[in-house]
Short mmCIF file of C-alpha atoms in Angstrom, two decimals:
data_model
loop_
_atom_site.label_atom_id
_atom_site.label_comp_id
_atom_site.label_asym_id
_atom_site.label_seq_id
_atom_site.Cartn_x
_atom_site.Cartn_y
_atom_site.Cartn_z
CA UNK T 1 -51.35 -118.30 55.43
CA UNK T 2 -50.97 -121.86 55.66
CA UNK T 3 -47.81 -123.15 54.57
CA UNK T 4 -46.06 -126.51 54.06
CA UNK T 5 -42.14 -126.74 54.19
CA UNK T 6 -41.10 -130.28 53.18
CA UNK T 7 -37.54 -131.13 55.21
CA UNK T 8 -36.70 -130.57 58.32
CA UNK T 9 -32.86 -129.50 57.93
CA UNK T 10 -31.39 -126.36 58.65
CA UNK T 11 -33.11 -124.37 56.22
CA UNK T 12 -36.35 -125.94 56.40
CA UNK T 13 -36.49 -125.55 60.26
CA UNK T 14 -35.17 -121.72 60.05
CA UNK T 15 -37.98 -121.21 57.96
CA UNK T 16 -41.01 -123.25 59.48
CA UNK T 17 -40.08 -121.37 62.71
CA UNK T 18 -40.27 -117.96 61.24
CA UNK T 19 -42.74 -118.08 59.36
CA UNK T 20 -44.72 -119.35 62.05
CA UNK T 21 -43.27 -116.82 64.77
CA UNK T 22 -45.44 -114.45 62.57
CA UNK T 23 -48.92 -116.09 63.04
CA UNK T 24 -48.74 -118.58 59.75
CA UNK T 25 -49.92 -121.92 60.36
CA UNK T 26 -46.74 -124.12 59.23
CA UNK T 27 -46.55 -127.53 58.58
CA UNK T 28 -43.41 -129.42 58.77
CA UNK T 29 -42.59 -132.54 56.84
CA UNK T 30 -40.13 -134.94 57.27
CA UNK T 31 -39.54 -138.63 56.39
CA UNK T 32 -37.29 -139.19 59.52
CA UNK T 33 -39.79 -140.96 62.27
CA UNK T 34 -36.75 -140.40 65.50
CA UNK T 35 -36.24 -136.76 64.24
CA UNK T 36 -40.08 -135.63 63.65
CA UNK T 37 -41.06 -137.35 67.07
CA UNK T 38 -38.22 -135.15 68.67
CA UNK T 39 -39.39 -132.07 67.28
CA UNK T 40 -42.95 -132.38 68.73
CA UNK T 41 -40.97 -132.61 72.19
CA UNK T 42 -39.25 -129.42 71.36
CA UNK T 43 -36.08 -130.76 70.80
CA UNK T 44 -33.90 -129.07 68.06
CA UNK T 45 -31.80 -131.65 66.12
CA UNK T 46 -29.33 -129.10 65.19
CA UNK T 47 -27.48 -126.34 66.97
CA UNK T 48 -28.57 -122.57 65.81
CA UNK T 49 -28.81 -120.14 67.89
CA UNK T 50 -32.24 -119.04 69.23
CA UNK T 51 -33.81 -121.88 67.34
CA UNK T 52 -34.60 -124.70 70.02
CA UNK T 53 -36.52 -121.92 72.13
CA UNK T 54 -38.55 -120.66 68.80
CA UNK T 55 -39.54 -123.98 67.87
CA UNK T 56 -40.82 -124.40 71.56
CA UNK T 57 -42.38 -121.03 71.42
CA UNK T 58 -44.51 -121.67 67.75
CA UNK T 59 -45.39 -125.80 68.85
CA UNK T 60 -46.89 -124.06 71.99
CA UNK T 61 -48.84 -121.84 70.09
CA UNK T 62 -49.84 -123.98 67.89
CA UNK T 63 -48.78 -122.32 64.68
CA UNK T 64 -45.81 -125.05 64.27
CA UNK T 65 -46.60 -128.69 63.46
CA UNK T 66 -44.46 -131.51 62.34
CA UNK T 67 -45.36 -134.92 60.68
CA UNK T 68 -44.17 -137.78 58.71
CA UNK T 69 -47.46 -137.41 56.65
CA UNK T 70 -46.90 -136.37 53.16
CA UNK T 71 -50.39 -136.14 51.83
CA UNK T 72 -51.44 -134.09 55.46
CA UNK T 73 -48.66 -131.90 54.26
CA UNK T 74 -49.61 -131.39 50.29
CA UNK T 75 -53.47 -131.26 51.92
CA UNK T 76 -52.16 -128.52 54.41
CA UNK T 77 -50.67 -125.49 52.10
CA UNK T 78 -51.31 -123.31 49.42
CA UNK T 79 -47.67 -122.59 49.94
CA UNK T 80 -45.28 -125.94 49.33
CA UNK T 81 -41.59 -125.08 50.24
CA UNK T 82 -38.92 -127.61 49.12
CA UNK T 83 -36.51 -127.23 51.59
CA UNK T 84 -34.76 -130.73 51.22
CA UNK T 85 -30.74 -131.49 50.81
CA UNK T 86 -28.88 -131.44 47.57
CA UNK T 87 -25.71 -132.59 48.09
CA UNK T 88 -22.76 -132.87 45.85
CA UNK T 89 -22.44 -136.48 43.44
CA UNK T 90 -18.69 -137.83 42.92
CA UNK T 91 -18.30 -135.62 39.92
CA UNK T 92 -19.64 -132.70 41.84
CA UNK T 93 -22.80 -131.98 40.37
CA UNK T 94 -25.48 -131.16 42.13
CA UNK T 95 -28.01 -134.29 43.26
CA UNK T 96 -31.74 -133.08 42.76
CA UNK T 97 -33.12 -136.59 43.52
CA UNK T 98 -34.76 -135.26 46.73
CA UNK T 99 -36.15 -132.50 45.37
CA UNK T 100 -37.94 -134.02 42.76
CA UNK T 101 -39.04 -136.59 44.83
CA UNK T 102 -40.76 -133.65 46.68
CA UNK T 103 -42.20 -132.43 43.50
CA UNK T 104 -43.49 -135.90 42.45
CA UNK T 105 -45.17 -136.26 45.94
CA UNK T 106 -46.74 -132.98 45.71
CA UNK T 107 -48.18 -133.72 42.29
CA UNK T 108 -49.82 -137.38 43.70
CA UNK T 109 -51.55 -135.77 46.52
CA UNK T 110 -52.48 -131.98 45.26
CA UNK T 111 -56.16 -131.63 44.74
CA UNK T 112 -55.85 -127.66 43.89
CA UNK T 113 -53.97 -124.91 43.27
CA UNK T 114 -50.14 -125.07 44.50
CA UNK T 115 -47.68 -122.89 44.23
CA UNK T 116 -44.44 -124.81 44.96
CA UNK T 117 -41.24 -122.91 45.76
CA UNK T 118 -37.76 -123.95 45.68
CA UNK T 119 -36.04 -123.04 48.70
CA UNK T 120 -33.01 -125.53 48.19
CA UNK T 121 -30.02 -124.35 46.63
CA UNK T 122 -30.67 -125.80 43.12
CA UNK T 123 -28.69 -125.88 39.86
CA UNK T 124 -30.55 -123.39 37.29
CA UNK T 125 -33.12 -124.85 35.46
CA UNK T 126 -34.25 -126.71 38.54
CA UNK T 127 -37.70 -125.13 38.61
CA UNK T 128 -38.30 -126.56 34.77
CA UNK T 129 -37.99 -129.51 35.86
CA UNK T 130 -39.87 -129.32 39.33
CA UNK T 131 -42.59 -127.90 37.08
CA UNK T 132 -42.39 -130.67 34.04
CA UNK T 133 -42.61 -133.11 36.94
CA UNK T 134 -45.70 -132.35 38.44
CA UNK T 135 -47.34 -131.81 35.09
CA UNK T 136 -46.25 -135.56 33.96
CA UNK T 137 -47.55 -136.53 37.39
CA UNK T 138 -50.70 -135.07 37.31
CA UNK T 139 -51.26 -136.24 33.49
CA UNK T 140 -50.79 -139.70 34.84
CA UNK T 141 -53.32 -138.84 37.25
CA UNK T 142 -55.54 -137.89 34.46
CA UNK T 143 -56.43 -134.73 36.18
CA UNK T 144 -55.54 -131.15 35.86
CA UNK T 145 -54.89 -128.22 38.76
CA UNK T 146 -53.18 -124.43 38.06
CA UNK T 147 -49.67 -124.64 39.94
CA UNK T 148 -46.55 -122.34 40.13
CA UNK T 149 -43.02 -123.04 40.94
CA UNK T 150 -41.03 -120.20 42.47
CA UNK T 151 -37.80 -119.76 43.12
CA UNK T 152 -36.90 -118.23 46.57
CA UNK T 153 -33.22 -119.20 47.47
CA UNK T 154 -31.94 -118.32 51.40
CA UNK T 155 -28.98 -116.73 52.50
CA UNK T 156 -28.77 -117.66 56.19
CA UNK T 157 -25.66 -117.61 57.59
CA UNK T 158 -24.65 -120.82 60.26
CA UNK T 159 -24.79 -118.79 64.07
CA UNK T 160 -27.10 -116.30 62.59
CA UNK T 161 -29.48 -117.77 60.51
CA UNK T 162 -32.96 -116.35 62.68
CA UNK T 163 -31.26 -112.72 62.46
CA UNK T 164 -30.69 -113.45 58.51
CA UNK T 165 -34.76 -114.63 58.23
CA UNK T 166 -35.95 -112.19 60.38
CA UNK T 167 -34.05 -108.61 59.03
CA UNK T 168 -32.91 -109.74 55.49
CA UNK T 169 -30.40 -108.20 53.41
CA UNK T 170 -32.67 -109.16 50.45
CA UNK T 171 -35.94 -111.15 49.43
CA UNK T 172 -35.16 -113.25 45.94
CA UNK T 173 -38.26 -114.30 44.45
CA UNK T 174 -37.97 -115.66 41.19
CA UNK T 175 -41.23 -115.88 39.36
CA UNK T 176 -43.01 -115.87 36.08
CA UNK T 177 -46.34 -116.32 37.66
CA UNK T 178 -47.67 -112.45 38.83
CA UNK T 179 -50.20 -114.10 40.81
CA UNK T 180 -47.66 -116.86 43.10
CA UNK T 181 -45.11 -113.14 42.94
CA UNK T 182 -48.13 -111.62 44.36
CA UNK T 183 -48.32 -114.19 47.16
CA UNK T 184 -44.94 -114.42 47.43
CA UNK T 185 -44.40 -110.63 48.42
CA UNK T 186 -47.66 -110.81 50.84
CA UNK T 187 -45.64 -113.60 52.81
CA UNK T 188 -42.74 -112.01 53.53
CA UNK T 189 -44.45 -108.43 54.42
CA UNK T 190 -43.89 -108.71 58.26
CA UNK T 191 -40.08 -109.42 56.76
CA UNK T 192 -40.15 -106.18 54.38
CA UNK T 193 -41.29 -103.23 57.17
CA UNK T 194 -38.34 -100.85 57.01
CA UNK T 195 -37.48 -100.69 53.55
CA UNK T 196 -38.49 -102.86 50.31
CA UNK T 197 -36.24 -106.07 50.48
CA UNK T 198 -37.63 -107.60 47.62
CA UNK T 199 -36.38 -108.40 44.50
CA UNK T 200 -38.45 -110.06 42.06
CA UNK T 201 -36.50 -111.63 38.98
CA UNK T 202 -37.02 -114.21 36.16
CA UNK T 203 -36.67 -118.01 38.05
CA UNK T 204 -33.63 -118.84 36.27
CA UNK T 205 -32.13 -115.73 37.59
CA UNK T 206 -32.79 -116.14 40.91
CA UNK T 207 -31.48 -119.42 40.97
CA UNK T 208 -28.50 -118.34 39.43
CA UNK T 209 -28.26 -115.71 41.56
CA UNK T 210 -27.79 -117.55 45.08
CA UNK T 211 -24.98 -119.82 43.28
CA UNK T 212 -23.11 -116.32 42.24
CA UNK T 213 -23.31 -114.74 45.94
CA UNK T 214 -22.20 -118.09 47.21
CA UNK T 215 -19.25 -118.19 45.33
CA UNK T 216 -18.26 -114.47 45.03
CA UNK T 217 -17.74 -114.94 49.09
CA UNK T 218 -16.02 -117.45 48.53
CA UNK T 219 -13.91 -116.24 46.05
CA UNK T 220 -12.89 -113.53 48.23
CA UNK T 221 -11.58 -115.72 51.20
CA UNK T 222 -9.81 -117.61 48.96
CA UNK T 223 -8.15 -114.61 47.49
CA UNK T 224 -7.00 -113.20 50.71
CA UNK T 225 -5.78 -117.28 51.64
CA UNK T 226 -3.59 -116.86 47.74
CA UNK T 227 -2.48 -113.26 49.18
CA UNK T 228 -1.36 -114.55 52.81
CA UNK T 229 1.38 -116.77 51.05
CA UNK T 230 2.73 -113.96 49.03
CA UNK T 231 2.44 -111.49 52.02
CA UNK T 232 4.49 -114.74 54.41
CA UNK T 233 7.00 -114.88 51.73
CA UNK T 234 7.62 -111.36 51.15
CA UNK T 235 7.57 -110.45 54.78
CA UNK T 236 4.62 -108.37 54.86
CA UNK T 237 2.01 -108.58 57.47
CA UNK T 238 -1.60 -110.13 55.91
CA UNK T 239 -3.19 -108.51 58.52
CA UNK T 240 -2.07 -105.22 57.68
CA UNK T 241 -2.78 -105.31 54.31
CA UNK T 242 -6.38 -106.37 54.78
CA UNK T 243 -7.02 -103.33 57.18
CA UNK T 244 -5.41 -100.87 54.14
CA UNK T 245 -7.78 -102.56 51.62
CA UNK T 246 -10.59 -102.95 53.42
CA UNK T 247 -11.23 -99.30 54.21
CA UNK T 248 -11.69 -99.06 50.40
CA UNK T 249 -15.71 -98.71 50.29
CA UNK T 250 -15.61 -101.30 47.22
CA UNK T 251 -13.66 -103.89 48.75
CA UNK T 252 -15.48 -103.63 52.58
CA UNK T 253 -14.48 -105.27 55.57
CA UNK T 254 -16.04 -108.48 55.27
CA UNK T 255 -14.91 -111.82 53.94
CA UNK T 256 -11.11 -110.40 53.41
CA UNK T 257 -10.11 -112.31 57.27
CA UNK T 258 -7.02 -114.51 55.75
CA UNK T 259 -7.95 -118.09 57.56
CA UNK T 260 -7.30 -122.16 57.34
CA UNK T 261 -9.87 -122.49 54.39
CA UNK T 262 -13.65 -121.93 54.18
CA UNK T 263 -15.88 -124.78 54.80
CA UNK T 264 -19.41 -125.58 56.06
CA UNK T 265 -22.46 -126.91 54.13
CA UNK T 266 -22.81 -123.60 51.38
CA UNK T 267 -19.78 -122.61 49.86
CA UNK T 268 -17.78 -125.85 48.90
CA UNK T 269 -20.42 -127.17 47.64
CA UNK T 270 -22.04 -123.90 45.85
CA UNK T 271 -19.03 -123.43 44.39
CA UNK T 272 -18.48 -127.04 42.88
CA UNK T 273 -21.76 -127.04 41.79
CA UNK T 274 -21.20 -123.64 39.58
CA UNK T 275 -18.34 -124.98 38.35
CA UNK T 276 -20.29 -127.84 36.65
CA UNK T 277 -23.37 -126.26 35.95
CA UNK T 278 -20.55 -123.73 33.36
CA UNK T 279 -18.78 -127.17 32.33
CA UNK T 280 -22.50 -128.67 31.63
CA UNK T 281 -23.17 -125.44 29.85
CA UNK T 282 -19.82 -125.08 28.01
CA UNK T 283 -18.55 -122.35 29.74
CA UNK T 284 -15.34 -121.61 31.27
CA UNK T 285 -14.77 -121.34 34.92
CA UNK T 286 -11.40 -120.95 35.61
CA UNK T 287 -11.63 -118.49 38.76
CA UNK T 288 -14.40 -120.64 40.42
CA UNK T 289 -11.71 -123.54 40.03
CA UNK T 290 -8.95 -121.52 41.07
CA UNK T 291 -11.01 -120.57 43.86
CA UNK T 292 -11.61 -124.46 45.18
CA UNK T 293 -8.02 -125.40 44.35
CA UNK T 294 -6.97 -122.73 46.68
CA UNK T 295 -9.10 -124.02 49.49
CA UNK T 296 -7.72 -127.26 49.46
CA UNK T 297 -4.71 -126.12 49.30
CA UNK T 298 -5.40 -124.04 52.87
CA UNK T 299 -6.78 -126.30 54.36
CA UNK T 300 -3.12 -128.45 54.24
CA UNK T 301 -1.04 -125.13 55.68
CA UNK T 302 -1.50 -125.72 59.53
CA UNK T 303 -0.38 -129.54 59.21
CA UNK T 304 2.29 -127.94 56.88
CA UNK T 305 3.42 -125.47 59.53
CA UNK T 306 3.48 -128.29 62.48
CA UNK T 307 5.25 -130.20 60.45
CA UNK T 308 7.57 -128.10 59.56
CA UNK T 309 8.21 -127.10 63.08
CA UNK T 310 8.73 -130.26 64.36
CA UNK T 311 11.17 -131.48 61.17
CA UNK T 312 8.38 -133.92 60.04
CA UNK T 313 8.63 -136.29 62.51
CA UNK T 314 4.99 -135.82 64.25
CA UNK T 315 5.02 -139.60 65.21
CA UNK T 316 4.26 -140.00 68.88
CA UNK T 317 3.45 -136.40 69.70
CA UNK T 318 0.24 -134.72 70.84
CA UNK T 319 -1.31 -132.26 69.88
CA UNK T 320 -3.87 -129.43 71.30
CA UNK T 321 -6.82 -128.60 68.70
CA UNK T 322 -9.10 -125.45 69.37
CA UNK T 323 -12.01 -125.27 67.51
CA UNK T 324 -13.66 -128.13 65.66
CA UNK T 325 -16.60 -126.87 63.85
CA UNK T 326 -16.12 -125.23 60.68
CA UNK T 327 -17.03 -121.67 62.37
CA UNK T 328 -18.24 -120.31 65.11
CA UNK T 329 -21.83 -120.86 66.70
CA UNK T 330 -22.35 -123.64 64.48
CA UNK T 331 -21.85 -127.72 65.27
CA UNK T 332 -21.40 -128.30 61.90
CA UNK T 333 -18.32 -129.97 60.82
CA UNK T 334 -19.19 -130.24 57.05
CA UNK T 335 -15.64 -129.58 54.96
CA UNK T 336 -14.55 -128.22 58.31
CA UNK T 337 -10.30 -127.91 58.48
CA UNK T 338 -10.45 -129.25 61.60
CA UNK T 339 -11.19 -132.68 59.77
CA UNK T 340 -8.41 -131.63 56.62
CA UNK T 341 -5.64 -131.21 59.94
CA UNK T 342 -6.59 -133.89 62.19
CA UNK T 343 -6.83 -136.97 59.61
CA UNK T 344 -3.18 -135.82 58.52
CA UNK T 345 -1.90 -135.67 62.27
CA UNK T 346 -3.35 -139.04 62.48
CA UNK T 347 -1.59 -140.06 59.11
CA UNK T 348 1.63 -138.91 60.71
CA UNK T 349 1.27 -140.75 63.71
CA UNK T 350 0.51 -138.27 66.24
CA UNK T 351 -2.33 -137.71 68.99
CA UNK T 352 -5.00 -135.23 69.05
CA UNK T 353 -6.70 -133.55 72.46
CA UNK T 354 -9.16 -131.49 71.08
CA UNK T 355 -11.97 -128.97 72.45
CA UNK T 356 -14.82 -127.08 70.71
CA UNK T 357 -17.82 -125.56 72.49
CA UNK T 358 -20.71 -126.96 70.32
CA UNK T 359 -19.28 -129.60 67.91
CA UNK T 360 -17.46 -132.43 69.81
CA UNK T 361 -21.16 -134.46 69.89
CA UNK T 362 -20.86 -134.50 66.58
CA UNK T 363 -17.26 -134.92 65.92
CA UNK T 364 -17.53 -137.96 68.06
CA UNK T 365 -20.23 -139.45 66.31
CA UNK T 366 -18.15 -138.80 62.98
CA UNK T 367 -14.95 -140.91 63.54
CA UNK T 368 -16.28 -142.79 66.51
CA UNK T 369 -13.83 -143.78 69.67
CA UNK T 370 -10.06 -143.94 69.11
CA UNK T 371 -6.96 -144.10 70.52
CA UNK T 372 -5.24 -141.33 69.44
CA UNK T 373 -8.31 -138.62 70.17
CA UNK T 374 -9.33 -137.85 73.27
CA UNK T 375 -12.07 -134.97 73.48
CA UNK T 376 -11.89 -132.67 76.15
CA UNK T 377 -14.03 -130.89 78.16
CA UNK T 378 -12.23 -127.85 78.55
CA UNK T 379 -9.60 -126.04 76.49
CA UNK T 380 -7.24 -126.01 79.22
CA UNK T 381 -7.91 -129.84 79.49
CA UNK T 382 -6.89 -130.47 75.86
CA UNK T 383 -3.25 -128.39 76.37
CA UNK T 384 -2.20 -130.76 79.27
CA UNK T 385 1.07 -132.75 77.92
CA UNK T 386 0.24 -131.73 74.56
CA UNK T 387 3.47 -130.80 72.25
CA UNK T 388 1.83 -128.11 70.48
CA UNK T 389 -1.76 -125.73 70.06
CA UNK T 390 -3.48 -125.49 66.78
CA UNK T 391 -6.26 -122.77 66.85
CA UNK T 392 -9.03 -123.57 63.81
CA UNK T 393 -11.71 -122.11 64.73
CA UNK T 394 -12.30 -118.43 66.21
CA UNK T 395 -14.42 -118.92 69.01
CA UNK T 396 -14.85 -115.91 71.08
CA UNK T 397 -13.65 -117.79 74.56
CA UNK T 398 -9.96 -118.67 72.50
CA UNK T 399 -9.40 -114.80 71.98
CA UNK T 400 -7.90 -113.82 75.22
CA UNK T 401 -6.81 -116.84 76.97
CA UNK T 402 -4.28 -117.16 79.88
CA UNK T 403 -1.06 -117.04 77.97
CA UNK T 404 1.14 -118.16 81.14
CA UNK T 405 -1.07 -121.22 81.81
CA UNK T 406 -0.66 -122.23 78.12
CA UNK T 407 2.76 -122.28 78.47
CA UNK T 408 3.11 -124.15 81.74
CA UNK T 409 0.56 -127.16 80.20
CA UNK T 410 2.36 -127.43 77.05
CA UNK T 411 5.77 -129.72 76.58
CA UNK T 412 7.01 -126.34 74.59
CA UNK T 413 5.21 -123.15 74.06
CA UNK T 414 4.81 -123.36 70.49
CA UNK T 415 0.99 -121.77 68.81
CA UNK T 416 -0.10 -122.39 65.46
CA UNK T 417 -2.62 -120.21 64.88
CA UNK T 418 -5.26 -120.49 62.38
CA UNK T 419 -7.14 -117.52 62.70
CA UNK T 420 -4.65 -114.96 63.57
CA UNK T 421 -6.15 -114.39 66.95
CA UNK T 422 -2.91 -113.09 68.66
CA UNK T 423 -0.13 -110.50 68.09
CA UNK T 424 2.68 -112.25 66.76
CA UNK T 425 5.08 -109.90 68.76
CA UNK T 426 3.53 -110.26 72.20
CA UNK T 427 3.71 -113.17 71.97
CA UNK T 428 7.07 -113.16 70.92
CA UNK T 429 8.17 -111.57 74.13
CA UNK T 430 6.23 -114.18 76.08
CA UNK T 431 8.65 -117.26 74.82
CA UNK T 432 6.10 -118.41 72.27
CA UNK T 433 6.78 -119.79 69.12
CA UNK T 434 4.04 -118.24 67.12
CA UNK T 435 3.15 -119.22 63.58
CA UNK T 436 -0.34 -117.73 61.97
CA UNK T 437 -1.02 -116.94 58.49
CA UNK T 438 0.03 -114.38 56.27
CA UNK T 439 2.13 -112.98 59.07
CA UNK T 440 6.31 -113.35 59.73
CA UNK T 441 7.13 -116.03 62.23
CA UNK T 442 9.00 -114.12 64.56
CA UNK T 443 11.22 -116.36 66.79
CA UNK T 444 10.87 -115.59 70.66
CA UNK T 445 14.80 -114.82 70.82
CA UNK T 446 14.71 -112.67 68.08
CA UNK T 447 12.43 -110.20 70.06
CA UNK T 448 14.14 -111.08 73.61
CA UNK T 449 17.48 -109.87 71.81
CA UNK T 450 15.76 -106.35 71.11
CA UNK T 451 13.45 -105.81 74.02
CA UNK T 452 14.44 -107.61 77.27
CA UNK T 453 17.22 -106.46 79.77
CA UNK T 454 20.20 -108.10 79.30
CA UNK T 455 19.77 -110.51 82.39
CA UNK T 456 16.89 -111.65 81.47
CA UNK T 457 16.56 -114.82 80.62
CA UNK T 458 15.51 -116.46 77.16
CA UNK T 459 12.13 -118.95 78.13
#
């Protein structure tokens, strides 16, 4: 098929390169000169996993193009994907500007049948208005074409997103057109091998229904974030309890990991967006606020915890920050709580030495060069002279690290861990003061006392 995907974000990129891997012939627009000219070089503007070497692979081959020409594009494809940003306005709805700017520039060039589908996360009713666009647009045109508009909403996960494409949990495609449903389902066949992934649904629904999965993760983290307070307070262990719930079949494993706040460029925003789409609508939301109130909330407990260590008076230390991106295998820093900790430590008056794999480029480019931040190369570099380690994010080279070298760079052996990487008692027993969430702080004398000969000395 030929197929046009306007923007060349993260989902629009995921999506060109796919669908191309395949054998489609893909056409990527963008309005961005520097980032379109980079792509023809091969040259991923984002870091995904995988993706910089498929977008090589499908230019090669031919079945990959990019341009800054929007009429080449609408000229190109039966198939026009909107795969453009929609970020949150000041009172958190949902700005559609760009992707009825898409719609608009589909309806001045088309000169035949379209069937336009929303891949942007969209507020429902979206598609009405993508499709009462083009009509006025065409009527000022004085001329008249068949068109669809479909709704086909992604669930790619940051650090997985070609797995997510490639072997989906489910196809949405939200329709009232059997003939674009049709084509839909004949695109995504080399997707849909094993066993039927599609689901086929009124467009309003499947609109609605990306927004819902969105926030029902969400709303799960931030339950488990509500639970590790009660579970600190009460002396239980978070960690425990989520292994004794999650072997319930309908609770599951996933999404219950007690953490430093969700973040990223889905679910804050998905879930403000619900929130006024029900006030628009005059419906209540009251969990789907909870939920966001409780995030914001988490995202203050590691500054809360350093501070409280150090009696509030963070002025003049420095301090050791693991992880900068907002998860793992991702350089996105979007609503990260990386950013929520390290503008507070700043506010206090203390210095940050942080490290992340992937995302320093862009931290960088985010606040710019300062005093009081110094990026490191290494994690061991960012522990030298430092006061203190804050773990944020859970990459996989923090989770066994050389406990005795940590100790030795640090001015005292103290570990705030976001992520619960570590055993609370082991560490414990190696001098450490050890504060995670959801878990009791247990106080390296306190286990030196029980376990440790009596000549021992307390580190």
């Amino acid at each position: 098929m030929n197929i046009t995907v306007f923007g060349a974000g993260y989902v629009g990129l995921v999506t060109a390169a796919c669908f191309a891997e395949v054998g489609n012939r893909v056409m990527c627009v963008d309005i961005d000169a520097d980032k379109v000219k980079r792509l023809k070089e091969g040259h991923c503007p984002i870091y995904e996993p995988g993706l910089e070497a498929l977008l090589q692979k499908t230019i090669t081959s031919s079945h990959l193009v990019f341009t800054t020409d929007v009429a080449e594009g609408v000229a190109h494809g039966t198939l026009q994907f909107i795969a453009v940003g929609t970020p949150p306005q000041e009172d958190g709805s949902v700005d559609r500007q760009h992707v009825l700017a898409v719609a608009k520039t589909i309806a001045q060039h088309m000169e035949g049948y379209k069937i336009i589908v929303n891949k942007s996360t969209v507020p429902v009713g979206t598609a009405a208005l993508v499709k009462q666009t083009v009509q006025t647009v065409l009527g000022e045109r004085g001329v008249a074409f068949d068109f669809a508009v479909t709704s086909n909403p992604e669930f790619l996960k940051e650090g997985a997103a070609l797995k997510d494409f490639r072997s989906p949990d489910r196809i949405i495609i939200g329709s009232d057109n059997e003939l674009a449903a049709e084509q839909m389902q004949a695109l995504y066949a080399p997707f849909n091998r094993s066993h039927d992934r599609v689901i086929c649904m009124d467009v309003r629904s499947a609109e609605l229904t990306k927004y819902a999965a969105n926030a029902l993760l969400a709303t799960k983290i931030s339950f488990m974030n509500e639970l590790s307070h009660v579970a600190e307070t009460l002396g239980a262990d978070i960690e425990q309890v989520r292994v004794g719930i999650g072997s319930d079949e309908r609770i599951g494993h996933q999404f219950i990991y007690p953490g430093c706040g969700y973040g990223g460029s889905c679910f804050p925003k998905d879930v403000i967006g619900l929130i006024s789409t029900a006030q628009q609508a005059d419906c209540a939301s009251d969990i789907l606020t909870a939920v966001d109130n409780v995030n914001q909330r988490q995202k203050q407990v590691l500054f809360s915890k350093l501070s409280r260590y150090f009696n509030d008076q963070l002025e003049g230390k420095t301090i050791a920050v693991w992880g900068l991106a907002f998860k793992p295998n991702t350089d996105d820093l979007r609503e990260a709580s990386s950013r929520t900790l390290i503008e507070a430590l700043w506010e206090a008056g203390a210095k940050v030495q942080a490290y992340d794999p992937i995302a320093m480029d862009n931290f960088q480019a985010s606040y710019g060069r300062r005093a009081d931040l110094l990026l490191c190369r290494t994690a061991n570099e960012a522990l030298k002279e430092a006061d203190a380690l804050v773990i944020v994010t859970e990459w996989n080279e923090f989770r066994s690290p050389d406990f005795g070298m940590i100790k030795q760079s640090l001015h005292s052996p103290v570990i705030i861990d976001g992520r619960n990487l570590y055993d609370p008692h082991f560490l414990a027993q190696q001098g450490f003061f050890y504060d995670s969430i959801g878990r009791p702080c247990i106080m390296p004398q306190t286990v030196k006392a029980k376990q440790a000969p009596a000549t021992t000395e307390v580190a």
